[in-house]
């Protein structure tokens, strides 16, 4: 691999034609790196990306965040970026799907929607680069309050931006991959989801991989439609924490997926449904139960197939 | 007590201008944005860096740049005798303050308005040269966190004992009663950001020679830190599945 690794203070180039990007500064007519990392060149734009950094938000990203504060007409959400994001009162769905102007009664009832320390999934609506204010919105049925599940954190660069971040895996686990590295695992609403036993997966050829991805998309879309129907019925039920009945097998599957994610993050491999399922399948083949998946030697075994796939 | 014997060897067998063995480990704490474990002889310092992130102390918020928050704490088991030192006492605060001011010159704070960068320093073993070790460890942790800086910040201590200029003191030499000079340097610019002279007074005629020795020591530490970072970066690039 042809990459240029630079150290802090190392001269990258001394051409005056290069445009200074992130991670560089000018000194004595030279372009010097201000971080230790890899040089990226796009035409004349030269930038240095450090190997580890915080989440850098982009408009349209799906993120998972935790409510830190309830303010007058918005909520402050921690998304692991340089600043906390804001979720405005006008940017959420009102119960019943009603479209109206938010009144002072709504401002009083803010805690009935979201309270401090609750997890939500949302999309980044806009970023004001001058004040660095990140605005979120939950104007879709797949976003909103997250409950009855498990939360995992991984480095944000492992999650690539893709078409859908709200996914239902074939083993019945709901997966929300936040672009900020915050991941939510849960069980989707009951419906006719095609839940296959992991031992029945065949993920060897590319056609089978494609079939599996199609299945995931189908299941995910079904789950979103169910949420839609649920919304129109009751008043604040959309925002109430639902106590789902989660069976022991479902909990085991959630743990398996969570440990698969941790194994991938340990080897710094990209996290997307195919890689997670490859690790899960390998764990079944090798008879490693979820509790032992996070042991160092097991993690190496589990991620070997994914490493081959990446190369 | 004899600090430099007739053959020119010190208590631990070093020559007058020799540094102690330096070991750098990066990325030791998984949850912190950046972390480093720095060993200089028997002095060990662990630093965790968080940031830039949302500011917690609203009063200190600056609209055009980030603030640095340094917390310096010494473990109770780090010295020869078990001693509980509070993070809030005047000495710790003064040390934290001087470290903060040094880093304000190197970190590019204007890139992160209304944010804060936290540097948490924990001294695990104190065998002389604690503050230089803290500064060196903090530099490594900041680089590990990907915080943009204009230069490394390297530091070392020196003194004038037994008619000799000594470099990189251990705690026996520090307790000898001679003046301790701590130099913090920007290696590329060769500029001093922090200079502390304490414990005793020093004669002007000796000062220049000691300062030069200190600067020389800092440059050598800078080279060691640079090679450690380079090695760590290349290892990470090679071991990762993606870039």
Coordinates of C-alpha atoms in Angstrom, one line a residue:
Chain A
X1 CA 0.0 0.0 0.0
X2 CA 1.4 3.3 -1.0
X3 CA 0.7 5.7 1.8
X4 CA 2.7 8.5 3.1
X5 CA 2.9 8.5 6.9
X6 CA 3.9 11.8 8.4
X7 CA 4.9 12.8 11.9
X8 CA 4.0 16.1 13.6
X9 CA 6.1 18.9 12.3
X10 CA 7.3 16.9 9.2
X11 CA 7.5 18.8 6.0
X12 CA 5.0 17.3 3.5
X13 CA 5.8 19.4 0.5
X14 CA 7.4 22.7 -0.3
X15 CA 5.4 23.6 -3.3
X16 CA 3.6 26.8 -3.2
X17 CA 0.8 25.4 -5.4
X18 CA -0.6 23.1 -2.8
X19 CA -3.8 24.1 -1.1
X20 CA -3.6 23.7 2.7
X21 CA -6.2 21.2 4.0
X22 CA -7.0 19.9 7.5
X23 CA -4.0 18.9 9.6
X24 CA -1.5 21.1 7.9
X25 CA -0.1 24.6 8.4
X26 CA 2.4 26.8 6.6
X27 CA 5.9 27.4 8.0
X28 CA 8.8 29.1 6.1
X29 CA 7.1 28.5 2.8
X30 CA 6.6 24.8 3.5
X31 CA 3.5 22.8 4.1
X32 CA 4.0 21.1 7.5
X33 CA 1.8 18.5 9.2
X34 CA 0.2 19.4 12.5
X35 CA -0.8 15.8 13.4
X36 CA 0.7 12.3 13.1
X37 CA -1.1 10.5 10.4
X38 CA -1.6 9.7 6.7
X39 CA -1.4 12.3 3.9
X40 CA -4.5 12.6 1.6
X41 CA -4.1 14.3 -1.7
X42 CA -7.0 15.4 -3.9
X43 CA -5.6 17.3 -6.9
X44 CA -3.9 20.2 -5.2
X45 CA -5.6 19.9 -1.8
X46 CA -3.2 18.3 0.7
X47 CA -4.5 17.2 4.1
X48 CA -3.3 15.0 6.9
X49 CA -5.8 12.7 8.7
X50 CA -4.8 11.5 12.1
X51 CA -5.3 7.9 12.9
X52 CA -7.6 8.5 15.8
X53 CA -10.0 11.4 16.1
X54 CA -13.5 12.2 17.3
X55 CA -16.6 12.0 15.2
X56 CA -16.7 14.6 12.4
X57 CA -20.4 15.3 11.7
X58 CA -21.9 15.7 8.2
X59 CA -25.4 16.7 7.1
X60 CA -27.6 13.7 6.6
X61 CA -25.7 11.3 9.0
X62 CA -27.8 9.0 11.1
X63 CA -26.6 9.2 14.7
X64 CA -27.4 7.8 18.1
X65 CA -27.1 10.2 21.0
X66 CA -27.9 10.7 24.6
X67 CA -30.0 13.6 25.9
X68 CA -27.9 15.6 28.3
X69 CA -30.1 18.6 28.9
X70 CA -33.7 19.8 28.5
X71 CA -33.7 23.5 27.6
X72 CA -36.5 25.9 26.8
X73 CA -37.5 24.7 23.4
X74 CA -34.8 22.1 22.5
X75 CA -32.8 19.3 23.9
X76 CA -29.1 19.0 24.0
X77 CA -27.8 15.7 22.7
X78 CA -24.3 14.2 23.2
X79 CA -23.2 12.6 20.0
X80 CA -19.5 12.2 20.7
X81 CA -18.5 15.1 18.4
X82 CA -16.7 18.4 19.2
X83 CA -19.9 19.9 20.5
X84 CA -23.2 18.6 21.7
X85 CA -26.0 18.7 19.1
X86 CA -29.4 20.3 19.5
X87 CA -32.7 18.6 18.8
X88 CA -35.3 21.3 18.4
X89 CA -38.9 21.0 19.6
X90 CA -40.1 21.7 16.1
X91 CA -37.9 18.9 14.7
X92 CA -39.7 16.0 16.4
X93 CA -42.9 14.1 15.5
X94 CA -45.8 15.0 17.7
X95 CA -48.0 12.1 18.9
X96 CA -50.7 11.3 16.4
X97 CA -48.5 12.5 13.5
X98 CA -50.2 15.9 13.8
X99 CA -48.6 18.9 12.0
X100 CA -49.1 22.1 14.0
X101 CA -47.3 25.0 15.5
X102 CA -45.6 24.2 18.8
X103 CA -47.2 26.0 21.7
X104 CA -46.1 26.9 25.2
X105 CA -48.0 23.8 26.4
X106 CA -45.6 21.7 24.3
X107 CA -42.7 23.5 25.9
X108 CA -44.0 22.5 29.3
X109 CA -44.4 18.9 28.2
X110 CA -40.9 18.5 26.8
X111 CA -40.0 15.9 29.4
X112 CA -42.9 13.7 28.3
X113 CA -41.1 13.5 25.0
X114 CA -37.5 13.1 25.9
X115 CA -35.8 13.2 29.4
X116 CA -32.2 13.5 30.4
X117 CA -30.0 10.4 29.9
X118 CA -32.4 8.8 27.3
X119 CA -31.0 7.5 24.1
X120 CA -32.4 8.6 20.8
X121 CA -31.6 8.0 17.1
X122 CA -31.8 11.0 14.8
X123 CA -30.5 12.5 11.6
X124 CA -28.3 15.6 11.3
X125 CA -30.4 18.3 9.7
X126 CA -27.9 21.1 9.4
X127 CA -24.6 22.3 10.7
X128 CA -23.8 25.9 11.1
X129 CA -20.1 26.0 10.5
X130 CA -19.6 29.5 12.0
X131 CA -21.0 28.7 15.5
X132 CA -20.5 24.9 15.0
X133 CA -24.1 24.3 16.0
X134 CA -25.3 20.8 15.0
X135 CA -29.1 20.5 14.5
X136 CA -30.8 17.1 14.6
X137 CA -34.3 16.0 13.6
X138 CA -36.4 12.9 14.2
X139 CA -38.9 13.5 11.5
X140 CA -39.3 9.9 10.5
X141 CA -40.6 6.8 12.1
X142 CA -37.3 5.0 12.2
X143 CA -35.9 7.7 14.5
X144 CA -36.9 8.5 18.0
X145 CA -36.5 7.1 21.5
X146 CA -34.5 3.9 21.9
X147 CA -35.4 1.5 24.7
X148 CA -35.1 -2.2 25.7
X149 CA -31.8 -2.9 24.1
X150 CA -28.0 -2.6 24.2
X151 CA -25.7 0.2 23.4
X152 CA -22.1 -0.2 22.0
X153 CA -19.5 2.4 21.2
X154 CA -16.8 1.9 18.5
X155 CA -14.4 4.3 16.8
X156 CA -16.4 6.4 14.3
X157 CA -14.2 5.7 11.3
X158 CA -15.2 2.1 11.2
X159 CA -18.8 2.9 10.2
X160 CA -19.0 3.9 6.6
X161 CA -21.9 6.0 5.4
X162 CA -24.3 3.8 3.5
X163 CA -27.9 3.8 2.2
X164 CA -29.5 2.5 5.4
X165 CA -28.4 2.6 9.0
X166 CA -31.5 1.1 10.4
X167 CA -31.1 -2.6 9.8
X168 CA -32.7 -5.9 10.9
X169 CA -30.3 -8.8 10.8
X170 CA -31.4 -12.2 9.8
X171 CA -31.1 -13.5 13.3
X172 CA -33.7 -11.1 14.5
X173 CA -31.6 -8.3 15.9
X174 CA -32.4 -4.7 15.2
X175 CA -29.2 -2.8 14.5
X176 CA -28.9 1.0 14.3
X177 CA -25.4 2.0 13.2
X178 CA -24.9 5.6 14.1
X179 CA -22.2 7.3 12.0
X180 CA -20.8 8.7 15.2
X181 CA -19.7 5.2 16.3
X182 CA -22.7 4.8 18.7
X183 CA -24.5 1.6 17.9
X184 CA -27.9 0.4 19.2
X185 CA -29.0 -3.2 19.4
X186 CA -32.5 -4.3 20.1
X187 CA -35.4 -6.5 19.0
X188 CA -37.7 -5.1 16.3
X189 CA -41.5 -5.0 16.7
X190 CA -43.2 -8.4 16.0
X191 CA -44.3 -9.0 12.5
X192 CA -43.7 -11.5 9.8
X193 CA -40.0 -11.1 9.7
X194 CA -38.0 -13.8 8.1
X195 CA -35.8 -14.9 11.0
X196 CA -33.4 -17.6 9.9
X197 CA -31.3 -19.6 12.2
X198 CA -27.7 -18.7 11.9
X199 CA -26.7 -22.2 11.0
X200 CA -28.8 -22.0 7.9
X201 CA -26.9 -19.1 6.5
X202 CA -24.7 -19.6 3.5
X203 CA -22.5 -16.7 3.0
X204 CA -19.8 -18.1 0.8
X205 CA -20.6 -16.9 -2.7
X206 CA -21.3 -13.3 -3.7
X207 CA -24.8 -14.1 -4.8
X208 CA -25.6 -15.5 -1.4
X209 CA -24.1 -12.3 0.2
X210 CA -26.4 -10.3 -2.1
X211 CA -29.4 -12.4 -1.2
X212 CA -28.6 -11.9 2.5
X213 CA -28.3 -8.1 2.0
X214 CA -31.7 -8.0 0.2
X215 CA -33.3 -9.9 3.0
X216 CA -31.9 -7.5 5.5
X217 CA -33.3 -4.6 3.5
X218 CA -36.7 -6.3 3.3
X219 CA -36.9 -6.9 7.0
X220 CA -35.7 -3.4 7.8
X221 CA -38.4 -1.8 5.6
X222 CA -41.1 -4.0 7.1
X223 CA -40.0 -3.0 10.6
X224 CA -40.2 0.7 9.7
X225 CA -43.8 0.2 8.3
X226 CA -44.8 -1.3 11.6
X227 CA -43.6 1.6 13.5
X228 CA -45.6 3.9 11.2
X229 CA -48.9 2.1 12.1
X230 CA -48.0 2.2 15.8
X231 CA -47.7 5.9 15.8
X232 CA -51.1 6.9 14.6
X233 CA -52.9 5.2 17.4
X234 CA -52.2 6.7 20.8
X235 CA -51.1 9.9 22.3
X236 CA -47.9 9.8 24.1
X237 CA -47.4 6.1 23.6
X238 CA -44.8 6.8 20.9
X239 CA -42.6 8.3 23.5
X240 CA -43.2 5.9 26.3
X241 CA -40.7 3.3 27.1
X242 CA -42.2 0.1 25.9
X243 CA -41.5 -2.9 28.0
X244 CA -41.0 -5.6 25.4
X245 CA -41.0 -9.2 26.3
X246 CA -37.5 -10.3 25.2
X247 CA -36.8 -14.0 25.4
X248 CA -33.6 -15.6 26.5
X249 CA -32.7 -16.6 23.0
X250 CA -33.2 -13.1 21.7
X251 CA -31.0 -11.7 24.5
X252 CA -28.3 -14.3 23.5
X253 CA -28.5 -13.1 19.9
X254 CA -28.1 -9.5 20.9
X255 CA -25.1 -10.4 23.0
X256 CA -23.6 -12.3 20.1
X257 CA -24.0 -9.3 17.8
X258 CA -22.6 -7.0 20.4
X259 CA -19.5 -9.1 20.9
X260 CA -19.1 -9.5 17.2
X261 CA -19.0 -5.7 16.9
X262 CA -16.4 -5.5 19.7
X263 CA -14.3 -8.1 18.0
X264 CA -14.4 -6.1 14.7
X265 CA -13.6 -2.9 16.5
X266 CA -10.6 -4.5 18.2
X267 CA -9.1 -5.4 14.9
X268 CA -10.1 -2.1 13.4
X269 CA -12.2 -3.7 10.7
X270 CA -15.2 -1.9 9.1
X271 CA -18.6 -2.6 10.7
X272 CA -21.5 -3.3 8.4
X273 CA -24.1 -6.1 8.4
X274 CA -22.1 -8.5 6.3
X275 CA -19.0 -8.3 8.4
X276 CA -21.1 -8.6 11.6
X277 CA -22.8 -11.7 10.3
X278 CA -19.6 -13.3 9.1
X279 CA -18.3 -13.0 12.7
X280 CA -21.6 -14.3 14.2
X281 CA -21.6 -17.3 11.8
X282 CA -18.0 -18.1 12.6
X283 CA -18.7 -18.0 16.3
X284 CA -21.5 -20.7 15.8
X285 CA -19.2 -22.8 13.6
X286 CA -16.4 -22.7 16.2
X287 CA -18.8 -23.3 19.0
X288 CA -17.8 -20.1 20.8
X289 CA -20.6 -18.8 23.0
X290 CA -21.1 -15.0 23.3
X291 CA -19.5 -14.8 26.7
X292 CA -16.2 -16.1 25.3
X293 CA -16.2 -14.1 22.1
X294 CA -14.4 -11.2 23.6
X295 CA -11.4 -13.2 24.6
X296 CA -8.3 -12.0 22.7
X297 CA -7.5 -15.3 21.0
X298 CA -11.2 -15.9 20.0
X299 CA -11.4 -12.4 18.5
X300 CA -8.5 -13.2 16.2
X301 CA -10.2 -16.4 15.0
X302 CA -13.5 -14.7 14.5
X303 CA -12.2 -11.8 12.4
X304 CA -9.9 -13.9 10.2
X305 CA -12.6 -14.4 7.5
X306 CA -13.5 -10.7 7.5
X307 CA -9.9 -9.8 7.1
X308 CA -9.7 -12.1 4.0
X309 CA -12.9 -10.5 2.6
X310 CA -11.5 -7.0 3.0
X311 CA -8.3 -7.8 1.2
Chain B
X1 CA 27.0 12.5 49.9
X2 CA 28.9 12.3 46.6
X3 CA 26.7 12.9 43.6
X4 CA 29.5 12.7 41.0
X5 CA 32.5 10.4 41.8
X6 CA 36.1 10.8 40.6
X7 CA 35.4 8.7 37.5
X8 CA 32.6 11.1 36.5
X9 CA 29.8 8.6 37.3
X10 CA 26.7 9.5 39.1
X11 CA 24.7 7.6 41.7
X12 CA 22.9 5.5 39.1
X13 CA 26.0 5.0 37.0
X14 CA 25.2 7.6 34.4
X15 CA 27.6 10.1 33.0
X16 CA 27.0 13.8 33.6
X17 CA 25.2 14.5 30.4
X18 CA 23.3 11.2 29.9
X19 CA 19.6 10.9 29.9
X20 CA 17.8 8.0 31.6
X21 CA 16.1 5.3 29.6
X22 CA 13.0 6.5 28.0
X23 CA 10.0 4.3 27.0
X24 CA 6.8 5.6 25.4
X25 CA 3.6 3.6 25.1
X26 CA 0.7 5.2 23.2
X27 CA -3.0 4.4 23.3
X28 CA -3.0 2.6 26.6
X29 CA -6.5 3.7 27.7
X30 CA -9.2 2.5 25.4
X31 CA -11.9 5.0 26.4
X32 CA -9.8 8.2 26.3
X33 CA -9.5 10.0 23.0
X34 CA -5.7 9.9 23.5
X35 CA -3.4 8.4 26.1
X36 CA 0.2 7.8 26.8
X37 CA 2.4 6.1 29.4
X38 CA 5.8 7.7 29.6
X39 CA 8.8 6.3 31.5
X40 CA 12.0 8.2 32.1
X41 CA 14.1 5.9 34.3
X42 CA 11.9 5.0 37.2
X43 CA 9.6 8.0 36.8
X44 CA 6.3 6.9 35.3
X45 CA 3.5 9.2 34.2
X46 CA 0.1 8.3 32.7
X47 CA -1.8 10.9 30.8
X48 CA -5.3 10.8 29.3
X49 CA -6.5 13.4 26.8
X50 CA -10.2 14.1 26.1
X51 CA -11.2 16.4 23.4
X52 CA -11.9 18.7 21.8
X53 CA -15.3 18.3 23.3
X54 CA -18.3 20.2 24.7
X55 CA -17.2 22.7 27.4
X56 CA -18.3 21.8 30.9
X57 CA -17.3 25.0 32.7
X58 CA -19.5 27.6 31.1
X59 CA -17.8 30.5 32.8
X60 CA -14.5 29.7 31.0
X61 CA -16.0 29.4 27.6
X62 CA -14.1 31.3 24.9
X63 CA -16.0 32.1 21.6
X64 CA -13.0 32.1 19.4
X65 CA -10.8 29.3 20.7
X66 CA -10.7 26.2 22.9
X67 CA -9.7 26.1 26.5
X68 CA -7.3 23.6 28.0
X69 CA -8.1 22.0 31.3
X70 CA -5.2 20.3 33.0
X71 CA -5.6 18.2 36.1
X72 CA -2.4 17.0 37.8
X73 CA -2.6 14.3 40.4
X74 CA 0.1 12.2 42.2
X75 CA -0.7 8.7 43.2
X76 CA -0.3 8.0 46.9
X77 CA 2.0 5.1 46.2
X78 CA 4.3 7.0 43.8
X79 CA 6.8 8.4 46.3
X80 CA 9.1 6.6 48.7
X81 CA 6.6 7.2 51.5
X82 CA 2.8 6.9 51.1
X83 CA 1.5 10.4 50.9
X84 CA -2.0 11.6 50.0
X85 CA -1.8 14.9 48.0
X86 CA -5.0 16.6 47.0
X87 CA -5.6 17.7 43.4
X88 CA -6.7 21.0 44.7
X89 CA -3.7 22.0 46.8
X90 CA -1.7 25.1 45.7
X91 CA 1.3 23.2 44.4
X92 CA -0.7 20.9 42.2
X93 CA -2.7 23.8 40.9
X94 CA 0.5 25.8 40.1
X95 CA 2.0 22.9 38.2
X96 CA -1.2 22.3 36.3
X97 CA -1.4 25.9 35.5
X98 CA 2.2 26.1 34.1
X99 CA 1.6 23.0 32.0
X100 CA -1.6 24.5 30.7
X101 CA 0.2 27.7 29.7
X102 CA 3.0 25.7 27.9
X103 CA 0.5 23.8 25.8
X104 CA -1.5 26.9 24.9
X105 CA 1.5 27.9 22.8
X106 CA 1.6 24.7 20.7
X107 CA -2.0 23.5 20.4
X108 CA -3.9 25.1 17.5
X109 CA -6.7 26.3 19.7
X110 CA -8.3 28.7 17.1
X111 CA -9.5 25.6 15.2
X112 CA -11.9 24.6 18.0
X113 CA -14.0 27.6 19.3
X114 CA -16.1 27.1 22.4
X115 CA -14.6 23.7 23.1
X116 CA -12.4 22.3 25.8
X117 CA -9.4 19.9 25.7
X118 CA -8.9 17.9 28.9
X119 CA -5.5 16.7 30.0
X120 CA -5.5 14.4 33.0
X121 CA -2.1 13.7 34.4
X122 CA -1.5 10.9 36.9
X123 CA 2.0 10.4 38.3
X124 CA 2.4 6.7 39.0
X125 CA 6.1 6.6 40.1
X126 CA 8.0 9.7 41.1
X127 CA 11.7 9.4 40.8
X128 CA 12.8 12.9 39.9
X129 CA 12.0 14.9 36.8
X130 CA 8.2 14.6 37.4
X131 CA 7.1 17.8 35.6
X132 CA 9.3 17.2 32.6
X133 CA 7.9 13.7 32.4
X134 CA 4.3 15.0 32.7
X135 CA 4.9 17.4 29.8
X136 CA 6.5 14.8 27.6
X137 CA 3.7 12.3 28.3
X138 CA 1.0 15.0 27.7
X139 CA 2.6 15.7 24.3
X140 CA 2.4 12.1 23.3
X141 CA -1.2 11.7 24.5
X142 CA -2.3 14.8 22.5
X143 CA -0.7 13.4 19.4
X144 CA -2.4 10.1 20.0
X145 CA -5.7 11.9 20.3
X146 CA -5.2 13.6 17.0
X147 CA -5.2 17.2 18.4
X148 CA -3.4 19.4 15.9
X149 CA -0.2 21.1 17.3
X150 CA 2.5 23.2 15.7
X151 CA 5.4 21.4 17.3
X152 CA 6.3 18.8 19.9
X153 CA 6.8 20.0 23.5
X154 CA 9.8 18.4 25.2
X155 CA 11.1 18.9 28.7
X156 CA 13.9 17.9 30.9
X157 CA 15.6 18.9 34.2
X158 CA 19.1 19.8 35.0
X159 CA 21.2 21.1 37.8
X160 CA 24.6 22.2 39.1
X161 CA 25.8 19.8 41.8
X162 CA 29.4 19.0 42.8
X163 CA 30.9 21.5 40.4
X164 CA 29.2 19.7 37.5
X165 CA 26.2 20.4 35.2
X166 CA 24.0 17.3 35.6
X167 CA 21.2 16.4 33.1
X168 CA 18.0 14.5 33.9
X169 CA 18.0 14.3 37.7
X170 CA 16.6 11.5 39.8
X171 CA 15.0 12.2 43.1
X172 CA 18.2 11.8 45.2
X173 CA 19.9 14.4 43.1
X174 CA 16.8 16.7 43.3
X175 CA 16.9 16.4 47.1
X176 CA 20.6 17.4 47.2
X177 CA 19.9 21.0 47.8
X178 CA 21.1 22.3 44.5
X179 CA 19.0 24.5 42.2
X180 CA 16.8 22.5 39.8
X181 CA 16.2 24.0 36.3
X182 CA 13.4 22.6 34.3
X183 CA 13.5 23.5 30.6
X184 CA 10.5 23.0 28.2
X185 CA 11.4 23.4 24.6
X186 CA 9.9 23.6 21.1
X187 CA 12.4 21.5 19.2
X188 CA 11.7 22.8 15.7
X189 CA 11.8 26.4 16.7
X190 CA 14.4 25.9 19.5
X191 CA 12.3 28.1 21.7
X192 CA 11.8 27.8 25.4
X193 CA 8.1 27.9 26.6
X194 CA 8.6 27.1 30.3
X195 CA 11.6 27.6 32.5
X196 CA 11.4 26.9 36.2
X197 CA 14.2 27.3 38.6
X198 CA 13.5 26.1 42.1
X199 CA 14.8 24.6 45.3
X200 CA 17.8 26.9 45.5
X201 CA 19.4 29.9 43.9
X202 CA 21.8 29.6 40.9
X203 CA 24.7 31.8 40.0
X204 CA 24.5 33.7 36.7
X205 CA 27.8 32.4 35.5
X206 CA 26.6 28.8 35.7
X207 CA 23.2 29.5 34.4
X208 CA 23.9 29.8 30.7
X209 CA 25.8 26.5 30.6
X210 CA 23.1 24.7 32.4
X211 CA 20.4 26.1 30.1
X212 CA 22.4 24.9 27.1
X213 CA 22.7 21.5 28.5
X214 CA 18.9 21.4 29.2
X215 CA 18.1 22.5 25.7
X216 CA 20.4 19.8 24.3
X217 CA 18.7 17.2 26.5
X218 CA 15.3 18.4 25.3
X219 CA 16.3 18.0 21.6
X220 CA 17.5 14.4 22.3
X221 CA 14.2 13.6 24.0
X222 CA 12.4 15.2 21.1
X223 CA 14.2 12.8 18.7
X224 CA 13.2 9.8 20.9
X225 CA 9.6 10.8 21.0
X226 CA 9.4 11.4 17.3
X227 CA 10.7 7.9 16.5
X228 CA 8.3 6.4 19.1
X229 CA 5.4 8.2 17.4
X230 CA 6.5 7.2 13.9
X231 CA 6.8 3.6 14.9
X232 CA 3.4 3.6 16.6
X233 CA 1.7 5.3 13.6
X234 CA 3.3 2.8 11.1
X235 CA 2.3 -0.1 13.3
X236 CA -1.3 1.1 13.5
X237 CA -1.5 1.6 9.7
X238 CA -0.2 -1.9 9.1
X239 CA -2.4 -3.7 11.6
X240 CA -5.6 -2.0 10.6
X241 CA -8.1 -3.6 8.2
X242 CA -8.8 -0.2 6.6
X243 CA -7.0 3.0 6.5

